[in-house]
Amino acid sequence: MENVDIEIVIIEDEEDILELLEYHLTKAGYRVTGFLNTSKVEQFLEEEEVSLMIVDRNLPNVEGSEFVRYLRDVGYDIPVIFLSAKNRDIDIDEGFESGADDYITKPFRIKELLFRVEAILKRSISKREGKLKYRDLVLDLDKRVLIVGSSIIELTNLEFNLLKLFLKKPKQPLRRDELKECWLDEMPHEKTINVAINRLKKKIDPKGESSYIVPVWGVGYKLK
């Protein structure tokens, strides 16, 4: 499996274990970001495309399973492995009930953890084939519809092509010349592009609360 561009988040309050995990996962080719608590994790998830989380349960302030349950409740479906000293059957059951995809008890073997990480990533990537996801936007490439949270939004061909282009290059400013490629049968004027983008923005964010697509002065637009 190509590991490049796969981002793994670790939440572990024991620094020696955190450093051990960061070292071996980085050595295996993954991009890794570690946190000693949950305080800034949700902000990171909003800004980055995370493929997997490894979470301790004995965390300061918020217990790990409570945090994962919260993430599931607000719509994050990122795969989670619990790595915990809580090893009773009732603890493991509780971990899975809160939304975990796997549960590894401490002490643990690094090699086994790496195998489990790879297995979950393979399942997750296979499951997501045919879909582009960013924040709470999920574009189904086969059904050609957009899912925002629990709502299904029908898109025109032009809107679909525009959003697909943005989702393939999140956070990257897209020049108007690039956006013009979404008009298959004509060469649109700049005003036409602006109108189409504004219609797309209103369709995916009617209340204007999420600011998915923003203008980039002198360039074009980007998916924020």
mmCIF file with all atom_site columns, C-alpha atoms in Angstrom:
data_model
loop_
_atom_site.group_PDB
_atom_site.id
_atom_site.type_symbol
_atom_site.label_atom_id
_atom_site.label_alt_id
_atom_site.label_comp_id
_atom_site.label_asym_id
_atom_site.label_entity_id
_atom_site.label_seq_id
_atom_site.pdbx_PDB_ins_code
_atom_site.Cartn_x
_atom_site.Cartn_y
_atom_site.Cartn_z
_atom_site.occupancy
_atom_site.B_iso_or_equiv
_atom_site.pdbx_formal_charge
_atom_site.auth_seq_id
_atom_site.auth_comp_id
_atom_site.auth_asym_id
_atom_site.auth_atom_id
_atom_site.pdbx_PDB_model_num
ATOM 1   C CA . MET A 1 1   ? 0.000   0.000  0.000   1.00 0.00 ? 1   MET A CA 1
ATOM 2   C CA . GLU A 1 2   ? 1.217   3.494  -0.849  1.00 0.00 ? 2   GLU A CA 1
ATOM 3   C CA . ASN A 1 3   ? 1.298   5.330  2.473   1.00 0.00 ? 3   ASN A CA 1
ATOM 4   C CA . VAL A 1 4   ? 2.150   8.781  1.162   1.00 0.00 ? 4   VAL A CA 1
ATOM 5   C CA . ASP A 1 5   ? -0.613  11.314 1.770   1.00 0.00 ? 5   ASP A CA 1
ATOM 6   C CA . ILE A 1 6   ? -2.180  9.137  4.486   1.00 0.00 ? 6   ILE A CA 1
ATOM 7   C CA . GLU A 1 7   ? -2.510  11.248 7.636   1.00 0.00 ? 7   GLU A CA 1
ATOM 8   C CA . ILE A 1 8   ? -2.780  9.498  11.018  1.00 0.00 ? 8   ILE A CA 1
ATOM 9   C CA . VAL A 1 9   ? -3.676  11.318 14.228  1.00 0.00 ? 9   VAL A CA 1
ATOM 10  C CA . ILE A 1 10  ? -2.536  9.946  17.588  1.00 0.00 ? 10  ILE A CA 1
ATOM 11  C CA . ILE A 1 11  ? -4.026  11.107 20.899  1.00 0.00 ? 11  ILE A CA 1
ATOM 12  C CA . GLU A 1 12  ? -1.873  9.764  23.746  1.00 0.00 ? 12  GLU A CA 1
ATOM 13  C CA . ASP A 1 13  ? -1.015  11.556 27.000  1.00 0.00 ? 13  ASP A CA 1
ATOM 14  C CA . GLU A 1 14  ? 2.103   9.463  27.745  1.00 0.00 ? 14  GLU A CA 1
ATOM 15  C CA . GLU A 1 15  ? 4.859   11.228 25.829  1.00 0.00 ? 15  GLU A CA 1
ATOM 16  C CA . ASP A 1 16  ? 7.148   8.191  25.545  1.00 0.00 ? 16  ASP A CA 1
ATOM 17  C CA . ILE A 1 17  ? 4.372   6.094  23.977  1.00 0.00 ? 17  ILE A CA 1
ATOM 18  C CA . LEU A 1 18  ? 3.364   8.984  21.713  1.00 0.00 ? 18  LEU A CA 1
ATOM 19  C CA . GLU A 1 19  ? 6.947   9.397  20.479  1.00 0.00 ? 19  GLU A CA 1
ATOM 20  C CA . LEU A 1 20  ? 7.265   5.621  19.948  1.00 0.00 ? 20  LEU A CA 1
ATOM 21  C CA . LEU A 1 21  ? 4.110   5.531  17.838  1.00 0.00 ? 21  LEU A CA 1
ATOM 22  C CA . GLU A 1 22  ? 5.087   8.635  15.880  1.00 0.00 ? 22  GLU A CA 1
ATOM 23  C CA . TYR A 1 23  ? 8.506   7.148  15.118  1.00 0.00 ? 23  TYR A CA 1
ATOM 24  C CA . HIS A 1 24  ? 7.283   3.766  13.852  1.00 0.00 ? 24  HIS A CA 1
ATOM 25  C CA . LEU A 1 25  ? 4.305   5.094  11.877  1.00 0.00 ? 25  LEU A CA 1
ATOM 26  C CA . THR A 1 26  ? 6.469   7.768  10.250  1.00 0.00 ? 26  THR A CA 1
ATOM 27  C CA . LYS A 1 27  ? 9.072   5.115  9.453   1.00 0.00 ? 27  LYS A CA 1
ATOM 28  C CA . ALA A 1 28  ? 6.287   3.091  7.799   1.00 0.00 ? 28  ALA A CA 1
ATOM 29  C CA . GLY A 1 29  ? 5.656   6.059  5.501   1.00 0.00 ? 29  GLY A CA 1
ATOM 30  C CA . TYR A 1 30  ? 2.604   7.683  7.073   1.00 0.00 ? 30  TYR A CA 1
ATOM 31  C CA . ARG A 1 31  ? 2.176   11.352 7.898   1.00 0.00 ? 31  ARG A CA 1
ATOM 32  C CA . VAL A 1 32  ? 1.607   11.520 11.653  1.00 0.00 ? 32  VAL A CA 1
ATOM 33  C CA . THR A 1 33  ? 0.368   14.236 13.996  1.00 0.00 ? 33  THR A CA 1
ATOM 34  C CA . GLY A 1 34  ? 0.362   13.620 17.735  1.00 0.00 ? 34  GLY A CA 1
ATOM 35  C CA . PHE A 1 35  ? -1.657  15.218 20.525  1.00 0.00 ? 35  PHE A CA 1
ATOM 36  C CA . LEU A 1 36  ? -1.295  14.846 24.295  1.00 0.00 ? 36  LEU A CA 1
ATOM 37  C CA . ASN A 1 37  ? -4.988  15.691 24.827  1.00 0.00 ? 37  ASN A CA 1
ATOM 38  C CA . THR A 1 38  ? -8.143  16.334 22.810  1.00 0.00 ? 38  THR A CA 1
ATOM 39  C CA . SER A 1 39  ? -8.274  20.146 23.101  1.00 0.00 ? 39  SER A CA 1
ATOM 40  C CA . LYS A 1 40  ? -7.113  20.959 19.536  1.00 0.00 ? 40  LYS A CA 1
ATOM 41  C CA . VAL A 1 41  ? -7.978  17.735 17.765  1.00 0.00 ? 41  VAL A CA 1
ATOM 42  C CA . GLU A 1 42  ? -11.386 18.731 16.382  1.00 0.00 ? 42  GLU A CA 1
ATOM 43  C CA . GLN A 1 43  ? -9.944  21.915 14.865  1.00 0.00 ? 43  GLN A CA 1
ATOM 44  C CA . PHE A 1 44  ? -7.234  19.815 13.203  1.00 0.00 ? 44  PHE A CA 1
ATOM 45  C CA . LEU A 1 45  ? -9.847  17.418 11.793  1.00 0.00 ? 45  LEU A CA 1
ATOM 46  C CA . GLU A 1 46  ? -11.738 20.360 10.298  1.00 0.00 ? 46  GLU A CA 1
ATOM 47  C CA . GLU A 1 47  ? -8.618  21.612 8.522   1.00 0.00 ? 47  GLU A CA 1
ATOM 48  C CA . GLU A 1 48  ? -6.923  18.379 7.443   1.00 0.00 ? 48  GLU A CA 1
ATOM 49  C CA . GLU A 1 49  ? -7.913  15.157 5.669   1.00 0.00 ? 49  GLU A CA 1
ATOM 50  C CA . VAL A 1 50  ? -7.277  12.486 8.314   1.00 0.00 ? 50  VAL A CA 1
ATOM 51  C CA . SER A 1 51  ? -7.393  8.794  7.359   1.00 0.00 ? 51  SER A CA 1
ATOM 52  C CA . LEU A 1 52  ? -7.132  7.173  10.803  1.00 0.00 ? 52  LEU A CA 1
ATOM 53  C CA . MET A 1 53  ? -7.018  8.024  14.509  1.00 0.00 ? 53  MET A CA 1
ATOM 54  C CA . ILE A 1 54  ? -5.242  6.083  17.268  1.00 0.00 ? 54  ILE A CA 1
ATOM 55  C CA . VAL A 1 55  ? -6.759  7.100  20.602  1.00 0.00 ? 55  VAL A CA 1
ATOM 56  C CA . ASP A 1 56  ? -5.868  6.344  24.214  1.00 0.00 ? 56  ASP A CA 1
ATOM 57  C CA . ARG A 1 57  ? -8.839  6.149  26.582  1.00 0.00 ? 57  ARG A CA 1
ATOM 58  C CA . ASN A 1 58  ? -7.137  7.465  29.731  1.00 0.00 ? 58  ASN A CA 1
ATOM 59  C CA . LEU A 1 59  ? -6.861  11.057 28.569  1.00 0.00 ? 59  LEU A CA 1
ATOM 60  C CA . PRO A 1 60  ? -6.955  14.259 30.638  1.00 0.00 ? 60  PRO A CA 1
ATOM 61  C CA . ASN A 1 61  ? -10.243 16.197 30.699  1.00 0.00 ? 61  ASN A CA 1
ATOM 62  C CA . VAL A 1 62  ? -12.167 13.931 28.309  1.00 0.00 ? 62  VAL A CA 1
ATOM 63  C CA . GLU A 1 63  ? -12.166 10.125 28.378  1.00 0.00 ? 63  GLU A CA 1
ATOM 64  C CA . GLY A 1 64  ? -11.163 8.752  24.977  1.00 0.00 ? 64  GLY A CA 1
ATOM 65  C CA . SER A 1 65  ? -14.355 6.815  24.280  1.00 0.00 ? 65  SER A CA 1
ATOM 66  C CA . GLU A 1 66  ? -16.473 9.862  25.174  1.00 0.00 ? 66  GLU A CA 1
ATOM 67  C CA . PHE A 1 67  ? -14.482 11.951 22.700  1.00 0.00 ? 67  PHE A CA 1
ATOM 68  C CA . VAL A 1 68  ? -14.880 9.381  19.918  1.00 0.00 ? 68  VAL A CA 1
ATOM 69  C CA . ARG A 1 69  ? -18.611 9.097  20.647  1.00 0.00 ? 69  ARG A CA 1
ATOM 70  C CA . TYR A 1 70  ? -18.845 12.896 20.328  1.00 0.00 ? 70  TYR A CA 1
ATOM 71  C CA . LEU A 1 71  ? -16.995 12.841 16.974  1.00 0.00 ? 71  LEU A CA 1
ATOM 72  C CA . ARG A 1 72  ? -19.403 10.196 15.677  1.00 0.00 ? 72  ARG A CA 1
ATOM 73  C CA . ASP A 1 73  ? -22.400 12.237 16.870  1.00 0.00 ? 73  ASP A CA 1
ATOM 74  C CA . VAL A 1 74  ? -21.256 15.352 14.975  1.00 0.00 ? 74  VAL A CA 1
ATOM 75  C CA . GLY A 1 75  ? -20.638 13.385 11.783  1.00 0.00 ? 75  GLY A CA 1
ATOM 76  C CA . TYR A 1 76  ? -16.975 12.312 11.639  1.00 0.00 ? 76  TYR A CA 1
ATOM 77  C CA . ASP A 1 77  ? -16.589 8.782  10.275  1.00 0.00 ? 77  ASP A CA 1
ATOM 78  C CA . ILE A 1 78  ? -12.782 8.602  10.458  1.00 0.00 ? 78  ILE A CA 1
ATOM 79  C CA . PRO A 1 79  ? -11.676 5.071  11.450  1.00 0.00 ? 79  PRO A CA 1
ATOM 80  C CA . VAL A 1 80  ? -10.530 4.821  15.090  1.00 0.00 ? 80  VAL A CA 1
ATOM 81  C CA . ILE A 1 81  ? -8.265  2.364  16.884  1.00 0.00 ? 81  ILE A CA 1
ATOM 82  C CA . PHE A 1 82  ? -8.334  2.509  20.670  1.00 0.00 ? 82  PHE A CA 1
ATOM 83  C CA . LEU A 1 83  ? -4.954  1.841  22.282  1.00 0.00 ? 83  LEU A CA 1
ATOM 84  C CA . SER A 1 84  ? -5.675  1.459  25.967  1.00 0.00 ? 84  SER A CA 1
ATOM 85  C CA . ALA A 1 85  ? -4.682  -0.106 29.263  1.00 0.00 ? 85  ALA A CA 1
ATOM 86  C CA . LYS A 1 86  ? -8.411  -0.671 29.890  1.00 0.00 ? 86  LYS A CA 1
ATOM 87  C CA . ASN A 1 87  ? -8.448  -4.349 29.024  1.00 0.00 ? 87  ASN A CA 1
ATOM 88  C CA . ARG A 1 88  ? -11.532 -5.863 30.661  1.00 0.00 ? 88  ARG A CA 1
ATOM 89  C CA . ASP A 1 89  ? -14.186 -7.296 28.375  1.00 0.00 ? 89  ASP A CA 1
ATOM 90  C CA . ILE A 1 90  ? -16.619 -4.592 29.471  1.00 0.00 ? 90  ILE A CA 1
ATOM 91  C CA . ASP A 1 91  ? -14.031 -1.889 28.589  1.00 0.00 ? 91  ASP A CA 1
ATOM 92  C CA . ILE A 1 92  ? -13.448 -3.344 25.129  1.00 0.00 ? 92  ILE A CA 1
ATOM 93  C CA . ASP A 1 93  ? -17.191 -3.629 24.510  1.00 0.00 ? 93  ASP A CA 1
ATOM 94  C CA . GLU A 1 94  ? -17.609 -0.030 25.620  1.00 0.00 ? 94  GLU A CA 1
ATOM 95  C CA . GLY A 1 95  ? -14.902 1.070  23.190  1.00 0.00 ? 95  GLY A CA 1
ATOM 96  C CA . PHE A 1 96  ? -16.588 -0.560 20.211  1.00 0.00 ? 96  PHE A CA 1
ATOM 97  C CA . GLU A 1 97  ? -19.998 0.761  21.278  1.00 0.00 ? 97  GLU A CA 1
ATOM 98  C CA . SER A 1 98  ? -18.611 4.313  21.266  1.00 0.00 ? 98  SER A CA 1
ATOM 99  C CA . GLY A 1 99  ? -17.600 3.970  17.602  1.00 0.00 ? 99  GLY A CA 1
ATOM 100 C CA . ALA A 1 100 ? -14.175 2.285  17.486  1.00 0.00 ? 100 ALA A CA 1
ATOM 101 C CA . ASP A 1 101 ? -13.135 0.180  14.504  1.00 0.00 ? 101 ASP A CA 1
ATOM 102 C CA . ASP A 1 102 ? -10.500 -1.763 16.469  1.00 0.00 ? 102 ASP A CA 1
ATOM 103 C CA . TYR A 1 103 ? -9.217  -2.063 20.037  1.00 0.00 ? 103 TYR A CA 1
ATOM 104 C CA . ILE A 1 104 ? -5.638  -2.852 21.102  1.00 0.00 ? 104 ILE A CA 1
ATOM 105 C CA . THR A 1 105 ? -4.757  -3.306 24.747  1.00 0.00 ? 105 THR A CA 1
ATOM 106 C CA . LYS A 1 106 ? -1.535  -2.168 26.418  1.00 0.00 ? 106 LYS A CA 1
ATOM 107 C CA . PRO A 1 107 ? 1.139   -3.468 26.553  1.00 0.00 ? 107 PRO A CA 1
ATOM 108 C CA . PHE A 1 108 ? 1.144   -3.939 22.797  1.00 0.00 ? 108 PHE A CA 1
ATOM 109 C CA . ARG A 1 109 ? 3.434   -5.061 19.989  1.00 0.00 ? 109 ARG A CA 1
ATOM 110 C CA . ILE A 1 110 ? 4.369   -2.394 17.449  1.00 0.00 ? 110 ILE A CA 1
ATOM 111 C CA . LYS A 1 111 ? 4.325   -4.897 14.580  1.00 0.00 ? 111 LYS A CA 1
ATOM 112 C CA . GLU A 1 112 ? 0.779   -5.986 15.413  1.00 0.00 ? 112 GLU A CA 1
ATOM 113 C CA . LEU A 1 113 ? -0.346  -2.353 15.613  1.00 0.00 ? 113 LEU A CA 1
ATOM 114 C CA . LEU A 1 114 ? 1.165   -1.647 12.177  1.00 0.00 ? 114 LEU A CA 1
ATOM 115 C CA . PHE A 1 115 ? -0.629  -4.666 10.690  1.00 0.00 ? 115 PHE A CA 1
ATOM 116 C CA . ARG A 1 116 ? -3.947  -3.517 12.161  1.00 0.00 ? 116 ARG A CA 1
ATOM 117 C CA . VAL A 1 117 ? -3.414  0.037  10.919  1.00 0.00 ? 117 VAL A CA 1
ATOM 118 C CA . GLU A 1 118 ? -2.779  -1.236 7.400   1.00 0.00 ? 118 GLU A CA 1
ATOM 119 C CA . ALA A 1 119 ? -5.811  -3.548 7.501   1.00 0.00 ? 119 ALA A CA 1
ATOM 120 C CA . ILE A 1 120 ? -8.180  -0.777 8.594   1.00 0.00 ? 120 ILE A CA 1
ATOM 121 C CA . LEU A 1 121 ? -6.795  1.650  6.016   1.00 0.00 ? 121 LEU A CA 1
ATOM 122 C CA . LYS A 1 122 ? -7.278  -0.921 3.244   1.00 0.00 ? 122 LYS A CA 1
ATOM 123 C CA . ARG A 1 123 ? -10.912 -1.452 4.267   1.00 0.00 ? 123 ARG A CA 1
ATOM 124 C CA . SER A 1 124 ? -11.504 2.272  4.619   1.00 0.00 ? 124 SER A CA 1
ATOM 125 C CA . ILE A 1 125 ? -9.978  3.168  1.237   1.00 0.00 ? 125 ILE A CA 1
ATOM 126 C CA . SER A 1 126 ? -11.941 0.390  -0.471  1.00 0.00 ? 126 SER A CA 1
ATOM 127 C CA . LYS A 1 127 ? -15.152 1.586  1.182   1.00 0.00 ? 127 LYS A CA 1
ATOM 128 C CA . ARG A 1 128 ? -14.539 5.183  0.100   1.00 0.00 ? 128 ARG A CA 1
ATOM 129 C CA . GLU A 1 129 ? -13.742 4.400  -3.525  1.00 0.00 ? 129 GLU A CA 1
ATOM 130 C CA . GLY A 1 130 ? -16.123 6.280  -5.748  1.00 0.00 ? 130 GLY A CA 1
ATOM 131 C CA . LYS A 1 131 ? -16.545 9.103  -3.232  1.00 0.00 ? 131 LYS A CA 1
ATOM 132 C CA . LEU A 1 132 ? -14.772 12.384 -2.560  1.00 0.00 ? 132 LEU A CA 1
ATOM 133 C CA . LYS A 1 133 ? -14.996 13.696 1.003   1.00 0.00 ? 133 LYS A CA 1
ATOM 134 C CA . TYR A 1 134 ? -14.023 16.973 2.628   1.00 0.00 ? 134 TYR A CA 1
ATOM 135 C CA . ARG A 1 135 ? -15.297 18.270 5.967   1.00 0.00 ? 135 ARG A CA 1
ATOM 136 C CA . ASP A 1 136 ? -18.977 17.217 5.919   1.00 0.00 ? 136 ASP A CA 1
ATOM 137 C CA . LEU A 1 137 ? -19.235 17.176 2.116   1.00 0.00 ? 137 LEU A CA 1
ATOM 138 C CA . VAL A 1 138 ? -19.387 13.738 0.458   1.00 0.00 ? 138 VAL A CA 1
ATOM 139 C CA . LEU A 1 139 ? -19.634 13.645 -3.337  1.00 0.00 ? 139 LEU A CA 1
ATOM 140 C CA . ASP A 1 140 ? -20.840 10.282 -4.646  1.00 0.00 ? 140 ASP A CA 1
ATOM 141 C CA . LEU A 1 141 ? -19.183 9.920  -8.040  1.00 0.00 ? 141 LEU A CA 1
ATOM 142 C CA . ASP A 1 142 ? -21.337 6.963  -9.081  1.00 0.00 ? 142 ASP A CA 1
ATOM 143 C CA . LYS A 1 143 ? -24.751 8.367  -8.118  1.00 0.00 ? 143 LYS A CA 1
ATOM 144 C CA . ARG A 1 144 ? -23.633 11.932 -8.958  1.00 0.00 ? 144 ARG A CA 1
ATOM 145 C CA . VAL A 1 145 ? -25.186 13.394 -5.828  1.00 0.00 ? 145 VAL A CA 1
ATOM 146 C CA . LEU A 1 146 ? -23.837 15.374 -2.904  1.00 0.00 ? 146 LEU A CA 1
ATOM 147 C CA . ILE A 1 147 ? -24.375 14.393 0.721   1.00 0.00 ? 147 ILE A CA 1
ATOM 148 C CA . VAL A 1 148 ? -24.060 17.180 3.285   1.00 0.00 ? 148 VAL A CA 1
ATOM 149 C CA . GLY A 1 149 ? -24.500 15.783 6.779   1.00 0.00 ? 149 GLY A CA 1
ATOM 150 C CA . SER A 1 150 ? -27.722 13.780 6.477   1.00 0.00 ? 150 SER A CA 1
ATOM 151 C CA . SER A 1 151 ? -29.085 15.691 3.450   1.00 0.00 ? 151 SER A CA 1
ATOM 152 C CA . ILE A 1 152 ? -28.863 14.541 -0.167  1.00 0.00 ? 152 ILE A CA 1
ATOM 153 C CA . ILE A 1 153 ? -28.473 17.390 -2.662  1.00 0.00 ? 153 ILE A CA 1
ATOM 154 C CA . GLU A 1 154 ? -29.098 16.986 -6.386  1.00 0.00 ? 154 GLU A CA 1
ATOM 155 C CA . LEU A 1 155 ? -26.550 18.770 -8.557  1.00 0.00 ? 155 LEU A CA 1
ATOM 156 C CA . THR A 1 156 ? -26.605 19.830 -12.194 1.00 0.00 ? 156 THR A CA 1
ATOM 157 C CA . ASN A 1 157 ? -23.824 18.444 -14.398 1.00 0.00 ? 157 ASN A CA 1
ATOM 158 C CA . LEU A 1 158 ? -21.996 21.759 -14.204 1.00 0.00 ? 158 LEU A CA 1
ATOM 159 C CA . GLU A 1 159 ? -22.321 21.982 -10.416 1.00 0.00 ? 159 GLU A CA 1
ATOM 160 C CA . PHE A 1 160 ? -21.151 18.386 -10.085 1.00 0.00 ? 160 PHE A CA 1
ATOM 161 C CA . ASN A 1 161 ? -18.080 19.016 -12.253 1.00 0.00 ? 161 ASN A CA 1
ATOM 162 C CA . LEU A 1 162 ? -17.191 22.211 -10.382 1.00 0.00 ? 162 LEU A CA 1
ATOM 163 C CA . LEU A 1 163 ? -17.515 20.627 -6.955  1.00 0.00 ? 163 LEU A CA 1
ATOM 164 C CA . LYS A 1 164 ? -15.571 17.559 -8.066  1.00 0.00 ? 164 LYS A CA 1
ATOM 165 C CA . LEU A 1 165 ? -12.704 19.815 -9.143  1.00 0.00 ? 165 LEU A CA 1
ATOM 166 C CA . PHE A 1 166 ? -12.726 21.661 -5.799  1.00 0.00 ? 166 PHE A CA 1
ATOM 167 C CA . LEU A 1 167 ? -12.838 18.405 -3.803  1.00 0.00 ? 167 LEU A CA 1
ATOM 168 C CA . LYS A 1 168 ? -9.875  16.996 -5.701  1.00 0.00 ? 168 LYS A CA 1
ATOM 169 C CA . LYS A 1 169 ? -7.822  20.069 -4.796  1.00 0.00 ? 169 LYS A CA 1
ATOM 170 C CA . PRO A 1 170 ? -9.021  21.227 -1.357  1.00 0.00 ? 170 PRO A CA 1
ATOM 171 C CA . LYS A 1 171 ? -7.454  24.441 -0.031  1.00 0.00 ? 171 LYS A CA 1
ATOM 172 C CA . GLN A 1 172 ? -5.697  25.034 -3.356  1.00 0.00 ? 172 GLN A CA 1
ATOM 173 C CA . PRO A 1 173 ? -6.619  28.243 -5.213  1.00 0.00 ? 173 PRO A CA 1
ATOM 174 C CA . LEU A 1 174 ? -8.174  27.323 -8.561  1.00 0.00 ? 174 LEU A CA 1
ATOM 175 C CA . ARG A 1 175 ? -7.661  29.772 -11.409 1.00 0.00 ? 175 ARG A CA 1
ATOM 176 C CA . ARG A 1 176 ? -10.617 30.726 -13.551 1.00 0.00 ? 176 ARG A CA 1
ATOM 177 C CA . ASP A 1 177 ? -8.877  29.007 -16.488 1.00 0.00 ? 177 ASP A CA 1
ATOM 178 C CA . GLU A 1 178 ? -9.041  25.732 -14.568 1.00 0.00 ? 178 GLU A CA 1
ATOM 179 C CA . LEU A 1 179 ? -12.681 26.265 -13.660 1.00 0.00 ? 179 LEU A CA 1
ATOM 180 C CA . LYS A 1 180 ? -13.547 26.923 -17.324 1.00 0.00 ? 180 LYS A CA 1
ATOM 181 C CA . GLU A 1 181 ? -12.768 23.256 -18.057 1.00 0.00 ? 181 GLU A CA 1
ATOM 182 C CA . CYS A 1 182 ? -16.024 22.317 -16.294 1.00 0.00 ? 182 CYS A CA 1
ATOM 183 C CA . TRP A 1 183 ? -17.980 23.907 -19.147 1.00 0.00 ? 183 TRP A CA 1
ATOM 184 C CA . LEU A 1 184 ? -17.647 21.095 -21.656 1.00 0.00 ? 184 LEU A CA 1
ATOM 185 C CA . ASP A 1 185 ? -19.406 22.681 -24.631 1.00 0.00 ? 185 ASP A CA 1
ATOM 186 C CA . GLU A 1 186 ? -18.601 26.365 -24.309 1.00 0.00 ? 186 GLU A CA 1
ATOM 187 C CA . MET A 1 187 ? -16.039 28.887 -23.100 1.00 0.00 ? 187 MET A CA 1
ATOM 188 C CA . PRO A 1 188 ? -17.691 30.909 -20.327 1.00 0.00 ? 188 PRO A CA 1
ATOM 189 C CA . HIS A 1 189 ? -17.107 34.568 -19.475 1.00 0.00 ? 189 HIS A CA 1
ATOM 190 C CA . GLU A 1 190 ? -15.767 35.486 -16.029 1.00 0.00 ? 190 GLU A CA 1
ATOM 191 C CA . LYS A 1 191 ? -19.195 36.725 -14.973 1.00 0.00 ? 191 LYS A CA 1
ATOM 192 C CA . THR A 1 192 ? -20.689 33.341 -15.962 1.00 0.00 ? 192 THR A CA 1
ATOM 193 C CA . ILE A 1 193 ? -18.143 31.572 -13.747 1.00 0.00 ? 193 ILE A CA 1
ATOM 194 C CA . ASN A 1 194 ? -18.946 33.854 -10.803 1.00 0.00 ? 194 ASN A CA 1
ATOM 195 C CA . VAL A 1 195 ? -22.686 33.247 -11.195 1.00 0.00 ? 195 VAL A CA 1
ATOM 196 C CA . ALA A 1 196 ? -22.197 29.453 -11.364 1.00 0.00 ? 196 ALA A CA 1
ATOM 197 C CA . ILE A 1 197 ? -19.971 29.433 -8.281  1.00 0.00 ? 197 ILE A CA 1
ATOM 198 C CA . ASN A 1 198 ? -22.469 31.541 -6.324  1.00 0.00 ? 198 ASN A CA 1
ATOM 199 C CA . ARG A 1 199 ? -25.300 29.164 -7.261  1.00 0.00 ? 199 ARG A CA 1
ATOM 200 C CA . LEU A 1 200 ? -23.204 26.194 -6.145  1.00 0.00 ? 200 LEU A CA 1
ATOM 201 C CA . LYS A 1 201 ? -22.350 27.922 -2.848  1.00 0.00 ? 201 LYS A CA 1
ATOM 202 C CA . LYS A 1 202 ? -26.031 28.617 -2.141  1.00 0.00 ? 202 LYS A CA 1
ATOM 203 C CA . LYS A 1 203 ? -27.005 25.064 -2.963  1.00 0.00 ? 203 LYS A CA 1
ATOM 204 C CA . ILE A 1 204 ? -24.467 23.392 -0.668  1.00 0.00 ? 204 ILE A CA 1
ATOM 205 C CA . ASP A 1 205 ? -24.601 26.037 2.078   1.00 0.00 ? 205 ASP A CA 1
ATOM 206 C CA . PRO A 1 206 ? -27.973 27.852 1.827   1.00 0.00 ? 206 PRO A CA 1
ATOM 207 C CA . LYS A 1 207 ? -27.557 29.681 5.143   1.00 0.00 ? 207 LYS A CA 1
ATOM 208 C CA . GLY A 1 208 ? -23.989 30.743 4.379   1.00 0.00 ? 208 GLY A CA 1
ATOM 209 C CA . GLU A 1 209 ? -22.726 29.306 7.672   1.00 0.00 ? 209 GLU A CA 1
ATOM 210 C CA . SER A 1 210 ? -19.957 26.976 6.486   1.00 0.00 ? 210 SER A CA 1
ATOM 211 C CA . SER A 1 211 ? -18.101 29.066 3.860   1.00 0.00 ? 211 SER A CA 1
ATOM 212 C CA . TYR A 1 212 ? -16.958 26.029 1.879   1.00 0.00 ? 212 TYR A CA 1
ATOM 213 C CA . ILE A 1 213 ? -15.948 27.930 -1.250  1.00 0.00 ? 213 ILE A CA 1
ATOM 214 C CA . VAL A 1 214 ? -14.259 31.316 -0.925  1.00 0.00 ? 214 VAL A CA 1
ATOM 215 C CA . PRO A 1 215 ? -12.837 33.776 -3.470  1.00 0.00 ? 215 PRO A CA 1
ATOM 216 C CA . VAL A 1 216 ? -9.091  34.209 -3.833  1.00 0.00 ? 216 VAL A CA 1
ATOM 217 C CA . TRP A 1 217 ? -8.351  37.769 -4.879  1.00 0.00 ? 217 TRP A CA 1
ATOM 218 C CA . GLY A 1 218 ? -6.836  38.020 -8.360  1.00 0.00 ? 218 GLY A CA 1
ATOM 219 C CA . VAL A 1 219 ? -6.840  34.222 -8.845  1.00 0.00 ? 219 VAL A CA 1
ATOM 220 C CA . GLY A 1 220 ? -10.225 32.530 -8.600  1.00 0.00 ? 220 GLY A CA 1
ATOM 221 C CA . TYR A 1 221 ? -11.735 30.396 -5.840  1.00 0.00 ? 221 TYR A CA 1
ATOM 222 C CA . LYS A 1 222 ? -10.751 27.671 -3.392  1.00 0.00 ? 222 LYS A CA 1
ATOM 223 C CA . LEU A 1 223 ? -12.372 25.098 -1.140  1.00 0.00 ? 223 LEU A CA 1
ATOM 224 C CA . LYS A 1 224 ? -11.649 26.416 2.345   1.00 0.00 ? 224 LYS A CA 1
#
